[in-house]
Coordinates of C-alpha atoms in Angstrom, one line a residue:
X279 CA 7.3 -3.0 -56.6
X280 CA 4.8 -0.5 -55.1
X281 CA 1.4 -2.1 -53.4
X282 CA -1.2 -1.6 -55.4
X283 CA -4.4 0.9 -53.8
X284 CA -7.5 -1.3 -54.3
X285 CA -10.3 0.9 -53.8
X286 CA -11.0 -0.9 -50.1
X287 CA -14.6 0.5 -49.9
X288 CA -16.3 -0.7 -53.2
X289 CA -15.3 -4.4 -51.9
X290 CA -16.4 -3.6 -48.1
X291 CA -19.3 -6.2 -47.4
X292 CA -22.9 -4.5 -46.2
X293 CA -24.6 -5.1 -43.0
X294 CA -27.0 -8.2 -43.7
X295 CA -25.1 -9.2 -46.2
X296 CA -24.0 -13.4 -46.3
X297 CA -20.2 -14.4 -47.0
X298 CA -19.9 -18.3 -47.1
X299 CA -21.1 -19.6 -43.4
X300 CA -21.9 -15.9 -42.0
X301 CA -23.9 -13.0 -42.0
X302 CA -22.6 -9.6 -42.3
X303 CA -24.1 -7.8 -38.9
X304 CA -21.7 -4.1 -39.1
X305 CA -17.9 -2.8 -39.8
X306 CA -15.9 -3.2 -37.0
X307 CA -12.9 -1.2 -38.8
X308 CA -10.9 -1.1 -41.7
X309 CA -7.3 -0.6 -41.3
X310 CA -4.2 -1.1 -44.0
X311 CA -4.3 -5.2 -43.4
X312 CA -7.7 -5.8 -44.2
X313 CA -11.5 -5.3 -42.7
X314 CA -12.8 -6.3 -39.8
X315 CA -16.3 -7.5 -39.4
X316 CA -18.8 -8.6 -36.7
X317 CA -20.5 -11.3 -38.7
X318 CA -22.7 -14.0 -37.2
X319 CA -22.4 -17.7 -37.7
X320 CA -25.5 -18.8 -40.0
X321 CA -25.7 -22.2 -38.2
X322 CA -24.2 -22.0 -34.7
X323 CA -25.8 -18.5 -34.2
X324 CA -22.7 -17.1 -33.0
X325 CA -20.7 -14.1 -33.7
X326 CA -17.7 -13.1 -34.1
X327 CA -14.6 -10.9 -35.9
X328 CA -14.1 -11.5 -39.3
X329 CA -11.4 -10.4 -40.3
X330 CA -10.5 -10.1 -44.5
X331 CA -7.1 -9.4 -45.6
X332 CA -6.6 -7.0 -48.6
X333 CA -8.1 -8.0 -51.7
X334 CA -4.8 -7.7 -53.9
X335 CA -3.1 -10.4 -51.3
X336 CA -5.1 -13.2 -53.0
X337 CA -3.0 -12.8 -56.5
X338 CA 0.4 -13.2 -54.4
X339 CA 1.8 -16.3 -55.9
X340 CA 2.7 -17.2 -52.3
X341 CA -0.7 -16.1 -51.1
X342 CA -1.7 -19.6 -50.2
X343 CA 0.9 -21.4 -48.7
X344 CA 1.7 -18.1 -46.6
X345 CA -1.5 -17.5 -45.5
X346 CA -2.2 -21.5 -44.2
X347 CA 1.2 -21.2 -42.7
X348 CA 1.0 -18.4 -40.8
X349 CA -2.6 -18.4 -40.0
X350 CA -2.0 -21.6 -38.1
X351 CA 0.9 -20.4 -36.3
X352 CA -1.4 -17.4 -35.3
X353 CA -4.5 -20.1 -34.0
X354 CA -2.2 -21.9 -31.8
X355 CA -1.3 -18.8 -29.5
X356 CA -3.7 -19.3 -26.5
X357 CA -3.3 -17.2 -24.3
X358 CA -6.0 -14.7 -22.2
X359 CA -4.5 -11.4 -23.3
X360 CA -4.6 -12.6 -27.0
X361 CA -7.4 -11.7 -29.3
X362 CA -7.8 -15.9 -30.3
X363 CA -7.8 -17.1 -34.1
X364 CA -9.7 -19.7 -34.1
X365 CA -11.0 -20.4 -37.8
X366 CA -9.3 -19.4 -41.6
X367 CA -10.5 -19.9 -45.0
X368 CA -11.0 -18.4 -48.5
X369 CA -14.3 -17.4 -49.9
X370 CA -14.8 -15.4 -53.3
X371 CA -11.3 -14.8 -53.9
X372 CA -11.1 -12.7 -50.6
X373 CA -8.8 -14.6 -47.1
X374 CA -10.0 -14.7 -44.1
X375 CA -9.3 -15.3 -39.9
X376 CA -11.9 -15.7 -37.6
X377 CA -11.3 -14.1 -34.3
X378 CA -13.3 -13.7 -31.0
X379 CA -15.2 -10.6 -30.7
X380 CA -13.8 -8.6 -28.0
X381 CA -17.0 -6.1 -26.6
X382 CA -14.9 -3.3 -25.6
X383 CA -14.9 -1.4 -22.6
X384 CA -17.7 1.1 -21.0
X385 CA -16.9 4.6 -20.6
X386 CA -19.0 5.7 -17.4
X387 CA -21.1 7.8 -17.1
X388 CA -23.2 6.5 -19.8
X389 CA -23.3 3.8 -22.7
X390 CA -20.8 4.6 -25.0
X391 CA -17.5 1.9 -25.3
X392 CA -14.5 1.9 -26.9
X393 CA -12.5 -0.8 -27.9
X394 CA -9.2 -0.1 -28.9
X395 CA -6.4 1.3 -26.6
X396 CA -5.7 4.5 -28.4
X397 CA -9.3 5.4 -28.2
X398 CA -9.6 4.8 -24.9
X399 CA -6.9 7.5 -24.3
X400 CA -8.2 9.8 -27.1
X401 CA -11.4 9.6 -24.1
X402 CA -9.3 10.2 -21.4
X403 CA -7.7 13.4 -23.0
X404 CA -4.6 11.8 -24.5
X405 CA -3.3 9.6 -21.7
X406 CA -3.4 7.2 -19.3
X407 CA -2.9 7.5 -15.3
X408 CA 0.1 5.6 -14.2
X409 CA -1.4 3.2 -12.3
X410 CA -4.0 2.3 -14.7
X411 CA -0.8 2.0 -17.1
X412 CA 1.1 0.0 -15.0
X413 CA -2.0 -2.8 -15.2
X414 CA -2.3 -2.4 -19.3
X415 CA 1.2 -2.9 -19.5
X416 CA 1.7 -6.1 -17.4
X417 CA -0.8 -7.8 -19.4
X418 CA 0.6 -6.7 -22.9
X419 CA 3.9 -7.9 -21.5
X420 CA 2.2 -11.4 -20.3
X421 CA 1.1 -12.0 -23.8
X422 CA 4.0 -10.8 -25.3
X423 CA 6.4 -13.4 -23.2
X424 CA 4.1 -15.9 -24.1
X425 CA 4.4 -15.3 -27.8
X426 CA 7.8 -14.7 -27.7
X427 CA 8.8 -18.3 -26.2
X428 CA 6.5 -19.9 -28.8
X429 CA 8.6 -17.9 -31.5
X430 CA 5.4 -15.6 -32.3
X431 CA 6.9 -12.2 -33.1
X432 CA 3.7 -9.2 -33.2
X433 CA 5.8 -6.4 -35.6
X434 CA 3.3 -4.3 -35.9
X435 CA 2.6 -3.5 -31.9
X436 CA 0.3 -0.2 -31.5
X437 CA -2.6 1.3 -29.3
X438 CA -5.2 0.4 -32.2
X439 CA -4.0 -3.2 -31.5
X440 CA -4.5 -3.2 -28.2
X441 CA -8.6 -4.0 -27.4
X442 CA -10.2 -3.5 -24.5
X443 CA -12.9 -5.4 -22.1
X444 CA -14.5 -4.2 -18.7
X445 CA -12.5 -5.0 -15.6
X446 CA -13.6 -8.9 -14.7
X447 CA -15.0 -9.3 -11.1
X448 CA -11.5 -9.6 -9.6
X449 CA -10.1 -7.1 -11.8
X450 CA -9.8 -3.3 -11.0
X451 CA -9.0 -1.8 -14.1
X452 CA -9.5 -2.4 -18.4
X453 CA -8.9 -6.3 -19.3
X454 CA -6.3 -5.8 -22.3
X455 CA -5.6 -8.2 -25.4
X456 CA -3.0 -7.6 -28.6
X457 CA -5.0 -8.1 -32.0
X458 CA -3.3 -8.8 -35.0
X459 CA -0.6 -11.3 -33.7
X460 CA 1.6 -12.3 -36.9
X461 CA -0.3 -10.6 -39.5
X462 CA 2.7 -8.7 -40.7
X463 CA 4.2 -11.8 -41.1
X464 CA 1.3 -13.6 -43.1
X465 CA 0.6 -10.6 -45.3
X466 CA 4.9 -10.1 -45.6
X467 CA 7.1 -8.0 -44.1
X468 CA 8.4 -6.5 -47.3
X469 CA 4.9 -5.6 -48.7
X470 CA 3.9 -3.9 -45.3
X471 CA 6.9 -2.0 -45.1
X472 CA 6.4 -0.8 -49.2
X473 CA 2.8 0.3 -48.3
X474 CA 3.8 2.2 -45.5
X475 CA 6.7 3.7 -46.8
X476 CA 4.4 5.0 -50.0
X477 CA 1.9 6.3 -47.4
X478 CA 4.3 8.5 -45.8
X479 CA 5.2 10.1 -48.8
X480 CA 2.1 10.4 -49.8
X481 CA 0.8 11.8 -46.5
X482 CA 4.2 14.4 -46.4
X483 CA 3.6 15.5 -49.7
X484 CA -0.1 16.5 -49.4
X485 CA 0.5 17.9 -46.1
X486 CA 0.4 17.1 -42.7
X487 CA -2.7 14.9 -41.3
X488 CA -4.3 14.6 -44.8
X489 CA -5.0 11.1 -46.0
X490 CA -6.1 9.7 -49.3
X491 CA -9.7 10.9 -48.8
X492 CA -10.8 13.2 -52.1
X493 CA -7.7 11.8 -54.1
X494 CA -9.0 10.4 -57.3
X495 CA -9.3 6.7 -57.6
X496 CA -8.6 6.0 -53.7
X497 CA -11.7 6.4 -52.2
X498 CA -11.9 4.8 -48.9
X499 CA -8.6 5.0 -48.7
X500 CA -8.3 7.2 -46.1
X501 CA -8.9 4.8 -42.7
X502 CA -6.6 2.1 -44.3
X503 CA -3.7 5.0 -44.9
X504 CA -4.4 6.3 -41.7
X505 CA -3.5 2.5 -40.3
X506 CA -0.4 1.8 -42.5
X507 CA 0.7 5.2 -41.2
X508 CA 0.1 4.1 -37.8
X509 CA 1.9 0.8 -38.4
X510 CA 5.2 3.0 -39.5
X511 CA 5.2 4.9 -36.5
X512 CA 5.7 2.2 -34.2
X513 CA 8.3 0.7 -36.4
X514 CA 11.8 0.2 -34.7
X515 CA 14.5 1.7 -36.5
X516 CA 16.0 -2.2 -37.7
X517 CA 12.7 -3.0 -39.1
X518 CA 12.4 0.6 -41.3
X519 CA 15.8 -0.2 -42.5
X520 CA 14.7 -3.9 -43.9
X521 CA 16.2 -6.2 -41.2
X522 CA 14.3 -9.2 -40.0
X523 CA 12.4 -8.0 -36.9
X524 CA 12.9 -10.3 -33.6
X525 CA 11.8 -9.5 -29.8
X526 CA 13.6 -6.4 -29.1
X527 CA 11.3 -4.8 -32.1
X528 CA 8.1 -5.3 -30.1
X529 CA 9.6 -3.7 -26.9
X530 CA 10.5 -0.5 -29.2
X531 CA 7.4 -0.4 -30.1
X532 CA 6.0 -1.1 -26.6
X533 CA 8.2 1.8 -25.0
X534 CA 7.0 4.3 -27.6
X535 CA 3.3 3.1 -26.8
X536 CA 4.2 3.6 -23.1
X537 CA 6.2 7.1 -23.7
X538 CA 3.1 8.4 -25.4
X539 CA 0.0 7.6 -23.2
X540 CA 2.3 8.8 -19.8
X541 CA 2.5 11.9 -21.4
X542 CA 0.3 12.7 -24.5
X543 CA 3.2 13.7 -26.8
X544 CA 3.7 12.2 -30.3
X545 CA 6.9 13.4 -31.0
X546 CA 10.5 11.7 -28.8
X547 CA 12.2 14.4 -28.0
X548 CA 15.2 15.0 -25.2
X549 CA 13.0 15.7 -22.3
X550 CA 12.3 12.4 -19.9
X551 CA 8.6 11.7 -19.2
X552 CA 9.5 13.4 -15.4
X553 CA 10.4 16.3 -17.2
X554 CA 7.8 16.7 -19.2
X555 CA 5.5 16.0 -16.5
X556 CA 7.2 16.2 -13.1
X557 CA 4.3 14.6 -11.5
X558 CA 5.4 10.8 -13.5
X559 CA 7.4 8.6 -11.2
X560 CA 11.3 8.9 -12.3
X561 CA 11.3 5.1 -13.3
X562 CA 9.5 5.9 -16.3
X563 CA 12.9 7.7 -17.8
X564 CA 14.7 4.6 -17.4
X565 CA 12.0 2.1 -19.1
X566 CA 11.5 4.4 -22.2
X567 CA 15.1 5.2 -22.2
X568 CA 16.1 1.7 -22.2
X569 CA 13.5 0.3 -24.5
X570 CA 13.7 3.2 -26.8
X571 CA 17.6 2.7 -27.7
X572 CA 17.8 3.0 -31.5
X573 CA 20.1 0.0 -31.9
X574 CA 18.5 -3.0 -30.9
X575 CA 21.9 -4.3 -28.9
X576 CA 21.5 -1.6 -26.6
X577 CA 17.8 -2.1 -25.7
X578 CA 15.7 -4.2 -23.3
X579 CA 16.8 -7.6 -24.3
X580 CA 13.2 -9.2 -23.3
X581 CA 10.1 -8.9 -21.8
X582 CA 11.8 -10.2 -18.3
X583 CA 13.8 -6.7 -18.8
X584 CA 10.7 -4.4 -19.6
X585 CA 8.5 -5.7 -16.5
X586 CA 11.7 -5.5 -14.0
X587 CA 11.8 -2.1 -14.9
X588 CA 8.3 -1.8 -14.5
X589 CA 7.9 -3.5 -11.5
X590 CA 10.2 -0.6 -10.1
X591 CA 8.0 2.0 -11.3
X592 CA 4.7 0.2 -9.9
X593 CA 6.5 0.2 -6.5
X594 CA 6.7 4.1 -6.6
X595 CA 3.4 4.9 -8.0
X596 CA 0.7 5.9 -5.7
X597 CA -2.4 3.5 -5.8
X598 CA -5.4 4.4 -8.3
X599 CA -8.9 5.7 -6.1
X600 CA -10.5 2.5 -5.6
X601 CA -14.2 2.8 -7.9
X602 CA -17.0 2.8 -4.8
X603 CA -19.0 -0.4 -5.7
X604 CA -22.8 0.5 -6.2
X605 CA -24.8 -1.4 -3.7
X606 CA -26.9 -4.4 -5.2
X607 CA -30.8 -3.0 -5.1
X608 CA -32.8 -4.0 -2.2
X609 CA -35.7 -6.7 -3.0
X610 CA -38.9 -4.7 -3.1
X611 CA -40.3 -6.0 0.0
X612 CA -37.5 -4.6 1.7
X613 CA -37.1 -1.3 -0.2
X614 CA -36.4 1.7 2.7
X615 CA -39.4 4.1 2.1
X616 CA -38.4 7.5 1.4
X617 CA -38.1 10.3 4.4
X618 CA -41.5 12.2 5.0
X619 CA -41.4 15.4 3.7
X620 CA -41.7 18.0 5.9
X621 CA -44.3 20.5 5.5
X622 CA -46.7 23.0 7.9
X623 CA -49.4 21.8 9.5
X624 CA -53.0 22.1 8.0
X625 CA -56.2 23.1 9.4
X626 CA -57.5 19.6 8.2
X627 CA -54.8 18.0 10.1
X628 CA -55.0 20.0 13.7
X629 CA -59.5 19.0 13.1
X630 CA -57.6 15.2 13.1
X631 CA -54.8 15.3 15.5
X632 CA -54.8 18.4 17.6
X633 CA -58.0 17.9 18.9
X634 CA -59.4 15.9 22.6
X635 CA -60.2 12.8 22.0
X636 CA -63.9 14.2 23.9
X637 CA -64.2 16.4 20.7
X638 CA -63.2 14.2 17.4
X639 CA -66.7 12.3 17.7
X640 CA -68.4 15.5 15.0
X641 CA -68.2 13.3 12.3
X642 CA -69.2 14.5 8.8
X643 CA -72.6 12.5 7.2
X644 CA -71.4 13.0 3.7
X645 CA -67.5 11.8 4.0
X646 CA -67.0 10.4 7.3
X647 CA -64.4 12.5 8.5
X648 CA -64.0 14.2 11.9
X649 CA -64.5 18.0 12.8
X650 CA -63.8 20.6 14.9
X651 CA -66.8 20.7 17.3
X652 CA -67.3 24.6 16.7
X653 CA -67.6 23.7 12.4
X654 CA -71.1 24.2 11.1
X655 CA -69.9 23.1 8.2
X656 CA -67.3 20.2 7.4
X657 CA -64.0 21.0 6.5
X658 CA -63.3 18.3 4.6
X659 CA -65.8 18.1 2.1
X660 CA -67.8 21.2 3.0
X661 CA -71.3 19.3 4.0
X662 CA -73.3 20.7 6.2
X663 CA -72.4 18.7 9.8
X664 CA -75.7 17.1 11.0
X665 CA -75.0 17.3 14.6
X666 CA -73.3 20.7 15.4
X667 CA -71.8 21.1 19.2
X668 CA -69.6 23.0 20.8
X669 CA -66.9 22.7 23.5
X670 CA -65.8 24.3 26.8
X671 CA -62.4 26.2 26.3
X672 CA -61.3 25.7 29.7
X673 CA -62.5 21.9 30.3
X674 CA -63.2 20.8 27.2
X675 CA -66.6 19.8 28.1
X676 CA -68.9 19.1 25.0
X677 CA -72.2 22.0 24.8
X678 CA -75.1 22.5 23.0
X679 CA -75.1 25.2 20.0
X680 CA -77.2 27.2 22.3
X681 CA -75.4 27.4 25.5
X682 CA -73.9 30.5 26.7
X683 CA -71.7 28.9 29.3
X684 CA -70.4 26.0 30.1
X685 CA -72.4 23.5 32.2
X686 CA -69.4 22.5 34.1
X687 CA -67.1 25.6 35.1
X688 CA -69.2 28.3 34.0
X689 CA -66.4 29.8 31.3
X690 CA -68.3 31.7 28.5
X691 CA -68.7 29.4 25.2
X692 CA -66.5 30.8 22.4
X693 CA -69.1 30.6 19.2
X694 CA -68.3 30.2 15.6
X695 CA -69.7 33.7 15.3
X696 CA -67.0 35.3 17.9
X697 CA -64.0 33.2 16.2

C-alpha cells in the first residue's frame, strides 16, 4: 500500500512551544523519518534532540510494540561515534527518541557551523581531502563494527547521517558520529522502501531535482522527499530489490559515501577515483571497487575488510598541513607593547632632546616646558618666555639678549632676528 503524504509542516511544533516534559527551542531538520528538534528539558534545564517519527506511524497496528522494541535496541548502542538514544515515549499521538545534541562543527574563518557530513562537503566545494577522509572514515567504521557485533544493522547510511563536532584537544580533524542507528528498522523496512520508491517516481516524473514543493496538498513536503530520496540513493542493490539488509548493505553504502566526497561526482560510472582525479592515491580504486560490488557475495564481507583496505590507502596518503595553533593571549601585565612608530623629528622635540644640557634651563612660565635659548616666544604653548637668553654657537656659552659677542671666545652671537 502506498505511504500516505501527511502534510509534515502543519504538525511541525513552533519555537517556544511545550510537548510533554520539553520546550520547543528551534527545527533542527526534517527529513522522510520524522523531525528533529532542539527542545529543552522543562525540569533538568537541559537540551537536547528530539526526534518525532512521522505522524501516520502512530496508526500502524504494530506501531507500539515496534517502536518499544527497536527503540531500546537503539538506547543500548554506546558507543563515542554514535549519536546516543537515551530516552523514548509517546505524547499527543506523535513517537518520540531522545538523542544527544551534537553542536556541529565550526567553519573558520568565522561563526557559521555545520552539522551534517554532506554539508560540510557542500562547504568545502563538494569533497573532502584524503587525509581528512581517511580520519571520518575510521570513526564511521569504529561505530559501525561496534554495531555490527551487537547485531545493530544502520540501512539507511548517508552523509546527512553523519554529524559533526570540532576536533577534541587530541584530535586533528572533525569528530564524527552516525545518527539514525536502526530507525529503518523501527519505522519498517517495507514502509521506507514504499516511500522512497513513490518519491522517485514522483521526483522523475516532474523532472529532475524538483521535489514536492508547490504540489497541491504536500506542502512541506519537499525537505522530507528530498531525505527519502537521499535514503534510496544509498540503498544497496539487495535492499532495492526487497531482501533483508545485513552488514555488507552498510559497506555499499559506505563505499558510495566514500566514492563521492573523494571526487565530487554523483553518478558511478567506469572511471576509478585515480582516473577521475589522478592526484587520489590508487588504493581508493580498490576500496570502492570492492565495496561497491552489486552482489553482496562479492563485496567487503566486514568492517575488518573496509579499514584493511583503508589502512593501505592511509599509508600512501600524504599528511594533512598541520592547523598552526594560535598562541594563548599574554596576561595584561605582560602584554608586549607595540613597536614605536617611526616618524621625523619635530622642532618641539630637537627644543627637548637636541639641545646642551647648558641650554634646556629656558623654561616656559605658562606650561613648564623647555626652549630653545634663542625663542622669544615658547614653542610649546606660544607664551611669551619670561627670561629670554641666548647662546654662543661655538661654545655654547649662555649670553644676554643684548650681547654682540660672546663673552668667552669672542664668536659673533647669532640673534633671533639673523635666523
Amino acid at each position: 500500500m502506498a505511504p500516505d503524504h501527511t502534510d509534515s509542516a502543519k504538525a511541525a511544533l513552533k519555537p517556544g512551544e511545550v510537548f510533554g516534559q520539553y520546550r520547543i527551542v528551534r527545527l533542527l531538520g526534517r527529513g522522510g523519518m520524522g523531525e528533529v528538534y532542539e527542545a529543552e528539558h522543562t525540569t533538568l534545564e537541559l537540551c537536547y534532540a528530539l526526534k518525532l517519527l512521522p505522524a501516520d506511524f502512530a496508526a500502524r497496528p504494530d506501531a507500539l510494540d515496534r517502536f518499544r522494541r527497536e527503540a531500546k535496541v537503539m538506547a543500548k548502542l554506546q558507543h563515542p561515534c554514535i549519536v546516543r538514544v537515551d530516552d523514548f515515549g509517546e505524547t499527543v499521538g506523535r513517537y518520540w527518541l531522545r538523542m544527544e545534541l551534537v553542536p556541529g562543527l565550526t567553519l573558520a574563518p568565522g561563526p557559521d557551523r555545520v552539522v551534517a557530513l554532506d554539508d560540510y562537503a557542500a562547504a568545502l566545494g563538494g569533497r573532502i581531502g584524503q587525509a581528512e577522509l581517511v580520519g571520518i572514515l575510521n570513526q564511521i567504521l569504529d561505530a559501525l563494527a561496534y554495531a555490527h557485533r551487537h547485531g545493530a544493522i544502520h540501512r539507511d547510511l548517508k552523509p546527512s547521517n553523519i554529524l559533526l563536532g570540532d576536533p577534541g584537544p587530541a584530535g586533528s580533524g572533525p569528530v564524527a558520529k552516525i545518527a539514525d542507528f536502526g530507525l529503518v528498522r523501527l519505522v519498517g523496512d517495507e514502509w521506507v522502501r514504499s516511500r522512497a520508491e513513490l518519491s522517485v517516481r514522483l521526483s522523475l516524473s516532474m523532472g529532475e531535482g524538483r521535489t514536492l514543493d508547490g504540489v497541491p496538498g504536500a506542502e512541506g513536503e519537499g525537505t522530507s522527499t528530498r531525505a527519502i530520496l537521499g535514503t534510496y540513493e544509498y540503498m544497496s542493490p539487495e535492499q532495492k530489490r526487497g531482501e533483508d539488509a545485513d552488514a555488507r548493505s552498510d559497506i555499499y553504502a559506505l563505499g558510495l559515501m566514500t566514492y563521492r566526497l573523494l571526487t565530487g561526482r554523483r553518478e558511478i560510472g567506469f572511471r576509478l577515483p585515480s582516473q577521475i582525479d589522478p592526484g587520489l592515491v590508487p588504493g581508493w580504486d580498490e576500496l570502492v571497487g570492492a565495496a561497491l560490488e552489486p552482489e553482496r557475495d562479492q563485496r567487503l564481507a566486514g568492517c575488518a575488510d573496509f579499514a584493511r583496505l583503508l589502512q593501505a590507502v592511509a599509508g600512501a596518503v600524504p599528511a594533512a598541513p598541520a592547523a598552526r595553533p594560535m598562541p594563548p593571549p599574554l596576561p595584561p601585565e605582560v602584554q608586549t607593547p607595540p613597536p614605536p612608530v617611526e616618524r621625523q623629528s619635530t622642532r618641539e622635540d630637537r627644543v627637548d632632546t637636541a639641545l646642551p644640557a647648558s641650554t634646556r634651563g629656558v623654561h616656559c612660565p605658562g606650561c613648564g616646558k623647555p626652549n630653545d635659548a634663542y625663542e622669544n616666544f615658547c614653542v610649546h604653548c606660544g607664551g611669551q618666555l619670561a627670561a629670554v637668553l641666548l647662546t654662543c654657537a661655538k661654545c655654547e656659552t649662555l649670553l644676554g639678549r643684548d650681547d654682540g659677542f660672546c663673552t668667552e671666545c669672542g664668536t659673533p652671537v647669532r640673534k633671533q632676528d639673523d635666523r
